[in-house]
Amino acid sequence: MIWAWVAGAVAVLIFALAQSKINICLSFVHMEQNDEIRIDVRSLFGLIRYRYIVPLLRFQGWLEGLELATEKANPNKQGHVDGDPKRKIDFDKIKEAIDKFRILLHNCFKFNQWFRRLLTRFHCTELNWKTSAGIGDAAETAVVVGTLWGLKTSLLGYIFRMIRLEAKPELQVMPVFNQNVFITEGVCRLHIRLWHLVSAGIQLLFRILKVKGGLRAWKKVLLRT
C-alpha cells in the first residue's frame, strides 16, 4: 500500500514540475555611452535562477564590427560573476555564424515549422519600450520619430502573431528637439511551461534524426561553436 502512495506522490511531483513555468525577463538600455542587455531566467518555482549580462555593446564601424563584453551571474550566489573578455563581432564572424545556421537548417526536417510552433507556447506578460530621439532640426526629428513608431509597430506586430500577448504593450517614442540624442530602454517578460520546452526539445531531436546525417551535422556545428 505504501508503494502506491509513493508512486502517487512521485506522479504528482512530476506533473507539478512539468506544469511549472520558466520565467524570462529581458531588459535593455542604450543611453549615450551606456549600454546593457540583461536576461534573467527563473525556473522550478525559483529554485533555479540564471542571469546573463552584456554590459558593453559598442559599434566600432563596418570594418571593425561590434565590440561586446558578457557576464554570467548566478543570483543564488551573491558576488559570483563570470566575466568573459571583450570580443569583437565583425563581418567574418557574422558570415561564419550564418553558414553554421544554414547547415543546421539543412539538417533538420522543417525547422521553421518547429520554431514557429515553439514560439506559440510563449506568453508575454509585460512589454515596456520607451525611446527618445532627436537630430537637431525639428522637422527632421518629427520624421525620425514617425519612422521609429512604424518600425516598432511592424516588428512587434510580426512577433506577436506567434507569441501570445497577455498584457497591453506600453510603447513610447518621444521627440527631443534641438538636440542630437537617441535613448531607448525596455523590459519584456515571458514565460513558457517546462513541459512545452521539453516536448519541443524531443520533437527537434526527432526532426534532426529524420534527415540522413542530421545528428552528426548538428553535433559537429554545436561542438565547434
Rosetta silent file (secondary structure, phi, psi, omega in degrees, C-alpha in Angstrom):
SEQUENCE: MIWAWVAGAVAVLIFALAQSKINICLSFVHMEQNDEIRIDVRSLFGLIRYRYIVPLLRFQGWLEGLELATEKANPNKQGHVDGDPKRKIDFDKIKEAIDKFRILLHNCFKFNQWFRRLLTRFHCTELNWKTSAGIGDAAETAVVVGTLWGLKTSLLGYIFRMIRLEAKPELQVMPVFNQNVFITEGVCRLHIRLWHLVSAGIQLLFRILKVKGGLRAWKKVLLRT
SCORE:     score description
SCORE:     0.000 S_00000001
   1 L     0.000  -38.696 -178.044    0.000    0.000    0.000 S_00000001
   2 H   -63.827  -32.341 -179.857    2.844    2.359    0.864 S_00000001
   3 H   -67.326  -32.293  177.243    4.307    1.918   -2.633 S_00000001
   4 H   -65.582  -40.174  177.668    1.054    3.132   -4.147 S_00000001
   5 H   -65.387  -41.431  179.091    1.270    6.287   -2.033 S_00000001
   6 H   -63.160  -44.940  179.792    4.910    6.798   -3.042 S_00000001
   7 H   -62.419  -40.253  178.758    4.070    6.276   -6.730 S_00000001
   8 H   -65.002  -41.862  179.054    1.177    8.709   -6.435 S_00000001
   9 H   -64.247  -40.684  179.104    3.351   11.331   -4.732 S_00000001
  10 H   -64.711  -41.334  179.514    6.044   10.949   -7.412 S_00000001
  11 H   -62.999  -42.068  178.808    3.423   11.275  -10.159 S_00000001
  12 H   -64.610  -41.326  179.942    2.032   14.450   -8.588 S_00000001
  13 H   -63.295  -44.841  179.463    5.557   15.871   -8.228 S_00000001
  14 H   -62.391  -41.540  179.026    6.414   15.121  -11.863 S_00000001
  15 H   -63.422  -42.061 -179.512    3.138   16.701  -13.003 S_00000001
  16 H   -64.947  -41.163  178.807    3.793   19.810  -10.896 S_00000001
  17 H   -65.358  -41.776 -179.508    7.311   20.154  -12.278 S_00000001
  18 H   -63.950  -33.778 -178.840    6.103   19.670  -15.843 S_00000001
  19 H   -86.412   -7.187 -179.630    3.470   22.383  -15.375 S_00000001
  20 L   -66.959  156.384 -175.519    5.908   24.807  -13.724 S_00000001
  21 E  -100.530  146.185  168.190    6.847   27.926  -15.655 S_00000001
  22 E  -100.650  112.907 -176.838   10.177   29.121  -16.945 S_00000001
  23 E   -97.242  131.685 -178.282   10.101   32.894  -16.474 S_00000001
  24 E  -124.642  129.846  176.244   12.297   35.074  -18.671 S_00000001
  25 E  -121.579  117.356  177.661   12.905   38.779  -18.205 S_00000001
  26 E  -108.497  123.663  177.043   14.722   40.649  -20.969 S_00000001
  27 E  -130.171  147.172 -178.973   15.774   44.233  -20.291 S_00000001
  28 E  -148.576  153.193  177.837   17.900   46.558  -22.370 S_00000001
  29 E  -151.141  137.507  170.857   19.080   50.153  -22.311 S_00000001
  30 E  -131.202  116.541 -177.699   21.037   52.399  -24.653 S_00000001
  31 E  -144.059   97.518 -176.167   21.869   55.839  -23.289 S_00000001
  32 L    56.242 -114.563 -178.283   24.801   57.646  -24.883 S_00000001
  33 L   -90.902    1.302 -178.794   27.855   55.566  -23.888 S_00000001
  34 E   -99.771  117.848  178.109   25.913   53.338  -21.509 S_00000001
  35 E  -130.779  140.249  175.419   24.629   50.091  -22.999 S_00000001
  36 E  -157.616  135.652  171.665   23.373   46.999  -21.242 S_00000001
  37 E  -121.729  129.916 -178.336   21.374   43.927  -22.139 S_00000001
  38 E  -130.856  134.888  177.181   20.250   41.665  -19.305 S_00000001
  39 E  -124.010  119.305  176.725   18.487   38.308  -19.418 S_00000001
  40 E  -112.093  130.269  179.579   17.127   36.789  -16.195 S_00000001
  41 E  -122.934  132.472  178.607   15.758   33.242  -16.179 S_00000001
  42 E  -133.028  132.873 -175.917   13.900   31.667  -13.261 S_00000001
  43 E  -144.973  168.780  179.752   12.561   28.121  -13.161 S_00000001
  44 L    50.823   53.732  175.631   11.286   25.372  -10.871 S_00000001
  45 L    58.751   32.802  177.404    9.456   27.789   -8.593 S_00000001
  46 L    90.334   -2.239  179.953   12.560   29.968   -8.171 S_00000001
  47 L   -70.503  -31.897  178.350   14.951   27.151   -7.260 S_00000001
  48 E  -111.770  122.825  178.893   16.897   27.660  -10.496 S_00000001
  49 E  -135.671  143.244 -176.117   17.925   31.200  -11.394 S_00000001
  50 E  -146.597  142.594  179.969   20.322   32.448  -14.049 S_00000001
  51 E  -134.971  132.178  178.411   21.456   35.870  -15.233 S_00000001
  52 E  -125.059  125.409 -173.737   23.280   36.801  -18.426 S_00000001
  53 E  -125.527  134.440  169.490   24.508   40.372  -18.857 S_00000001
  54 E  -112.659   93.273 -175.403   26.038   42.211  -21.788 S_00000001
  55 E   -80.572  -14.538 -179.108   27.346   45.377  -20.080 S_00000001
  56 E  -132.147  123.215  179.088   29.249   46.652  -23.120 S_00000001
  57 E  -143.400  103.125 -171.338   27.859   46.826  -26.637 S_00000001
  58 E  -133.718  123.154  177.862   29.657   49.273  -28.902 S_00000001
  59 E   -83.027  122.720 -174.795   29.545   49.605  -32.683 S_00000001
  60 L  -109.875   12.690  179.841   33.043   50.490  -33.945 S_00000001
  61 L   117.015  160.018 -175.638   32.393   50.734  -37.671 S_00000001
  62 L   -64.976  -29.157 -178.542   31.529   48.428  -40.524 S_00000001
  63 L   -83.095  -41.719 -177.668   35.091   47.101  -40.794 S_00000001
  64 L   -84.536  -23.665  175.053   35.846   46.568  -37.106 S_00000001
  65 L    85.865 -149.054 -172.926   32.333   45.397  -36.229 S_00000001
  66 E  -111.092  128.052  176.172   30.681   45.251  -32.791 S_00000001
  67 E   -98.200  132.108  179.235   32.609   45.144  -29.516 S_00000001
  68 E  -145.292  154.843  173.222   30.900   43.434  -26.602 S_00000001
  69 E  -127.297  148.787 -177.857   31.602   42.044  -23.155 S_00000001
  70 E  -130.772  153.948  175.185   29.469   39.490  -21.328 S_00000001
  71 E  -136.723  139.011  174.553   28.939   38.380  -17.749 S_00000001
  72 E  -114.763  126.167 -176.461   27.238   35.279  -16.405 S_00000001
  73 E  -125.672  145.411  174.127   25.912   35.533  -12.882 S_00000001
  74 L  -106.635  104.353 -177.993   24.281   33.079  -10.504 S_00000001
  75 L   -59.667  -18.572  178.854   21.747   35.054   -8.400 S_00000001
  76 L   -74.664  -18.851 -179.887   21.811   32.196   -5.859 S_00000001
  77 L  -118.975  102.290 -176.770   25.466   33.006   -5.103 S_00000001
  78 L   -64.141  132.859  178.661   25.945   36.654   -4.215 S_00000001
  79 L    82.739   -1.471 -178.981   29.031   38.186   -5.754 S_00000001
  80 L   -91.879  106.220 -178.250   29.613   35.221   -8.077 S_00000001
  81 E  -134.038  128.448  174.108   30.138   36.623  -11.577 S_00000001
  82 E  -102.095  116.316 -179.135   31.947   35.037  -14.509 S_00000001
  83 E  -104.478  135.521  174.512   33.166   37.684  -16.936 S_00000001
  84 L   -94.755  148.574  176.415   34.286   36.997  -20.476 S_00000001
  85 L   -64.433  159.574  179.362   36.951   39.147  -22.150 S_00000001
  86 L   -60.378  136.683  179.304   35.800   41.739  -24.641 S_00000001
  87 E  -123.736  155.071  176.925   35.001   40.233  -28.018 S_00000001
  88 E  -115.818  133.437  176.221   34.516   41.705  -31.453 S_00000001
  89 E  -108.168  102.963 -178.916   31.835   40.561  -33.857 S_00000001
  90 L  -105.268 -173.389 -175.952   32.992   41.516  -37.343 S_00000001
  91 H   -61.531  -39.709 -178.851   31.768   40.664  -40.827 S_00000001
  92 H   -64.362  -40.285 -179.991   33.705   37.362  -40.976 S_00000001
  93 H   -69.144  -36.974  177.279   32.201   36.119  -37.707 S_00000001
  94 H   -64.509  -43.502  178.906   28.696   37.074  -38.822 S_00000001
  95 H   -62.833  -40.821  178.269   29.218   35.214  -42.125 S_00000001
  96 H   -62.947  -42.236  179.462   30.540   32.175  -40.250 S_00000001
  97 H   -64.495  -39.623  178.384   27.500   32.188  -37.924 S_00000001
  98 H   -64.112  -42.422  178.953   25.121   32.415  -40.918 S_00000001
  99 H   -62.126  -42.043  178.280   26.869   29.490  -42.619 S_00000001
 100 H   -64.045  -41.212 -179.899   26.574   27.379  -39.467 S_00000001
 101 H   -64.148  -38.209  177.465   22.899   28.259  -39.125 S_00000001
 102 H   -63.314  -38.173  177.470   22.268   27.211  -42.720 S_00000001
 103 H   -63.145  -43.319  179.257   23.890   23.843  -42.011 S_00000001
 104 H   -63.184  -43.241  178.792   21.606   23.349  -39.010 S_00000001
 105 H   -61.833  -42.087 -177.405   18.533   24.286  -41.071 S_00000001
 106 H   -66.234  -27.302 -176.176   19.545   21.927  -43.880 S_00000001
 107 L  -105.657   29.554  174.859   19.942   19.036  -41.430 S_00000001
 108 L  -140.675  133.694 -177.860   16.586   19.411  -39.682 S_00000001
 109 L   -74.629  112.840  177.700   13.179   18.460  -41.092 S_00000001
 110 L    50.618   59.545 -179.728   11.050   21.642  -41.372 S_00000001
 111 H   -61.126  -41.600 -178.508   12.948   23.610  -38.725 S_00000001
 112 H   -59.797  -38.800  177.997   10.913   26.797  -39.378 S_00000001
 113 H   -63.896  -42.816  178.943    7.692   24.940  -38.649 S_00000001
 114 H   -63.197  -44.235 -176.371    9.130   23.643  -35.374 S_00000001
 115 H   -65.859  -42.784  178.702   10.391   27.092  -34.361 S_00000001
 116 H   -62.148  -40.220  179.738    7.083   28.826  -35.087 S_00000001
 117 H   -66.356  -36.679  177.516    5.213   26.230  -33.042 S_00000001
 118 H   -63.764  -41.918 -179.348    7.640   26.717  -30.149 S_00000001
 119 H   -61.830  -32.170 -179.995    7.059   30.480  -30.183 S_00000001
 120 L   -67.413  -15.307  178.984    3.287   29.958  -29.844 S_00000001
 121 L   -83.764  -12.318  179.722    3.986   28.328  -26.449 S_00000001
 122 L   -84.393  144.719  175.889    5.467   31.549  -25.066 S_00000001
 123 E  -120.627  131.468  177.146    3.290   34.060  -23.211 S_00000001
 124 E  -100.682  120.508 -177.265    4.260   37.725  -22.884 S_00000001
 125 E  -105.638   -9.926  177.371    3.028   39.275  -19.618 S_00000001
 126 E  -158.366  136.309  174.290    4.782   42.654  -19.859 S_00000001
 127 E  -145.833  115.736  179.982    6.226   44.811  -22.605 S_00000001
 128 E  -131.857  117.331 -175.279    7.501   48.319  -21.957 S_00000001
 129 E  -138.390  112.139 -177.727    9.610   50.024  -24.627 S_00000001
 130 E  -116.280  139.814  179.256   10.479   53.728  -24.486 S_00000001
 131 E  -139.037  136.685  172.733   12.555   55.679  -26.984 S_00000001
 132 E  -122.210  132.297 -175.956   13.651   59.315  -27.142 S_00000001
 133 E  -143.971  145.547  175.510   15.187   60.639  -30.348 S_00000001
 134 E  -161.491  144.751  179.811   16.304   63.923  -31.833 S_00000001
 135 E  -127.535   23.145  175.909   18.633   65.022  -34.620 S_00000001
 136 L    97.979  -65.543 -178.857   18.663   68.781  -34.069 S_00000001
 137 L   -77.235  134.481 -175.076   16.202   70.005  -36.692 S_00000001
 138 H   -65.202  -44.034 -178.465   12.569   69.908  -35.545 S_00000001
 139 H   -65.642  -43.090  179.170   11.090   68.822  -38.878 S_00000001
 140 H   -67.831  -35.807  176.255   13.649   66.062  -39.380 S_00000001
 141 H   -61.493  -40.657  178.756   13.176   64.914  -35.782 S_00000001
 142 H   -61.927  -38.838  178.190    9.427   64.540  -36.440 S_00000001
 143 H   -65.878  -43.186  179.222   10.202   62.339  -39.467 S_00000001
 144 H   -61.992  -43.983  179.746   12.595   60.197  -37.421 S_00000001
 145 H   -61.605  -43.492  177.889   10.024   59.774  -34.631 S_00000001
 146 H   -62.593  -39.513  178.284    7.352   58.708  -37.141 S_00000001
 147 H   -64.654  -42.560  178.820    9.753   56.218  -38.697 S_00000001
 148 H   -63.338  -39.393  176.057   10.614   54.736  -35.296 S_00000001
 149 H   -59.146  -45.244 -179.849    6.900   54.348  -34.498 S_00000001
 150 H   -63.022  -41.876  179.768    6.432   52.478  -37.753 S_00000001
 151 H   -65.324  -43.002 -179.561    9.419   50.191  -37.125 S_00000001
 152 H   -62.193  -50.461 -176.362    8.292   49.388  -33.586 S_00000001
 153 H   -65.902  -36.725  179.146    4.704   48.567  -34.500 S_00000001
 154 H   -67.789  -45.496 -179.556    5.726   46.499  -37.538 S_00000001
 155 H   -62.534  -49.191 -177.826    8.320   44.498  -35.585 S_00000001
 156 H   -69.479  -34.341  176.520    6.057   43.821  -32.618 S_00000001
 157 H   -61.029  -39.478  178.716    3.086   43.084  -34.863 S_00000001
 158 H   -68.850  -44.365 -177.351    5.098   40.361  -36.604 S_00000001
 159 H   -63.999  -44.186 -173.602    6.437   38.871  -33.349 S_00000001
 160 L   -83.496    7.569  164.444    3.082   38.781  -31.590 S_00000001
 161 L   -71.679  -22.109 -178.329    1.476   36.905  -34.430 S_00000001
 162 L  -110.642  -46.806  179.833    3.225   33.929  -32.842 S_00000001
 163 L   -81.347  137.050 -178.527    3.863   34.816  -29.188 S_00000001
 164 E   -78.083  122.611 -179.015    0.739   35.177  -27.042 S_00000001
 165 E   -96.459  119.093 -176.462    0.380   38.690  -25.699 S_00000001
 166 L  -111.124    4.023  178.567   -1.374   38.816  -22.316 S_00000001
 167 L  -142.497  150.661  179.244   -0.764   42.469  -21.435 S_00000001
 168 L   -71.585  123.934  179.925   -1.198   45.730  -23.264 S_00000001
 169 L   -65.227  142.511  174.921    2.197   46.901  -24.583 S_00000001
 170 E  -107.847  103.537 -177.227    3.423   50.267  -23.326 S_00000001
 171 E  -115.742  137.466  176.510    5.221   51.936  -26.230 S_00000001
 172 E  -140.182  137.907  169.632    6.583   55.467  -26.352 S_00000001
 173 E  -132.616  108.583 -172.728    8.575   57.389  -28.930 S_00000001
 174 E  -109.539  129.744  177.814    9.283   60.895  -27.679 S_00000001
 175 E   -76.690  143.114  174.828   10.835   63.667  -29.802 S_00000001
 176 L  -122.651  104.353 -173.830   13.745   65.654  -28.397 S_00000001
 177 L   -82.710  150.015  176.138   14.033   68.903  -30.316 S_00000001
 178 L    62.764   23.767  176.625   17.225   70.898  -30.860 S_00000001
 179 L  -142.995  151.267  171.051   19.413   68.008  -29.673 S_00000001
 180 E   -99.213  102.423 -174.509   21.233   65.062  -31.195 S_00000001
 181 E  -151.357  146.835  172.699   20.184   62.214  -28.950 S_00000001
 182 E  -145.383  113.842 -179.991   18.975   58.628  -29.086 S_00000001
 183 E  -128.219  130.893  176.806   17.914   56.832  -25.913 S_00000001
 184 E  -142.300  140.210  178.018   15.996   53.572  -25.802 S_00000001
 185 E  -151.625  150.856 -178.053   15.144   51.210  -22.953 S_00000001
 186 E  -163.670  163.351  177.167   12.696   48.405  -22.448 S_00000001
 187 E  -137.005  133.788  176.571   11.549   45.407  -20.446 S_00000001
 188 E  -133.527  126.838  179.362    9.889   42.254  -21.752 S_00000001
 189 E  -114.280  129.776 -178.669    8.651   39.422  -19.530 S_00000001
 190 E  -130.237  159.338  168.992    7.854   35.996  -20.975 S_00000001
 191 E  -148.450  153.309  176.483    7.057   32.556  -19.663 S_00000001
 192 E  -143.988  143.372  179.554    6.744   29.047  -21.041 S_00000001
 193 E   -74.872  143.192 -177.345    5.804   25.842  -19.250 S_00000001
 194 H   -56.835  -38.385 -179.199    8.638   23.379  -18.689 S_00000001
 195 H   -60.784  -43.017 -179.789    6.647   20.599  -20.335 S_00000001
 196 H   -63.436  -37.065  179.801    6.305   22.541  -23.567 S_00000001
 197 H   -70.175  -42.645  177.650   10.049   23.212  -23.650 S_00000001
 198 H   -63.485  -43.989  178.928   10.939   19.568  -23.009 S_00000001
 199 H   -61.224  -40.774  178.676    8.411   18.441  -25.618 S_00000001
 200 H   -64.442  -38.548  177.577    9.865   20.900  -28.145 S_00000001
 201 H   -63.158  -41.350  178.412   13.353   19.546  -27.477 S_00000001
 202 H   -66.448  -42.429  178.166   12.203   15.976  -28.106 S_00000001
 203 H   -63.152  -39.112  178.046   10.411   16.993  -31.303 S_00000001
 204 H   -62.862  -41.517  178.465   13.524   18.818  -32.516 S_00000001
 205 H   -60.353  -44.106  179.076   15.610   15.693  -31.945 S_00000001
 206 H   -64.921  -37.254  178.468   13.190   13.578  -33.983 S_00000001
 207 H   -66.236  -36.791  176.994   13.203   16.163  -36.787 S_00000001
 208 H   -67.104  -42.211 -178.995   17.017   16.075  -36.857 S_00000001
 209 H   -67.315  -21.271  177.911   17.032   12.272  -36.939 S_00000001
 210 L   -67.089  -23.867 -178.806   14.658   12.354  -39.925 S_00000001
 211 L   -96.490  130.303 -179.395   17.473   13.800  -42.049 S_00000001
 212 L   -61.965  123.575 -178.780   20.275   11.436  -43.019 S_00000001
 213 L    76.225    9.687 -176.730   23.411   12.524  -41.181 S_00000001
 214 H   -64.685  -46.009 -177.764   21.482   15.261  -39.400 S_00000001
 215 H   -64.111  -39.670  178.440   22.567   14.384  -35.866 S_00000001
 216 H   -62.559  -41.465 -179.277   26.210   14.173  -36.923 S_00000001
 217 H   -66.155  -42.935  179.416   25.992   17.598  -38.599 S_00000001
 218 H   -63.470  -43.046  178.524   24.375   19.235  -35.546 S_00000001
 219 H   -60.815  -42.615 -177.732   27.000   17.746  -33.218 S_00000001
 220 H   -63.277  -43.116 -178.658   29.796   18.980  -35.472 S_00000001
 221 H   -70.866  -46.953 -174.410   28.426   22.542  -35.617 S_00000001
 222 H   -71.414  -35.007  179.464   27.447   22.867  -31.952 S_00000001
 223 H   -74.683  -22.464  178.973   30.628   21.332  -30.550 S_00000001
 224 H   -83.423  -22.339 -176.999   32.739   23.597  -32.732 S_00000001
 225 L   -68.482    0.000    0.000   30.872   26.724  -31.595 S_00000001
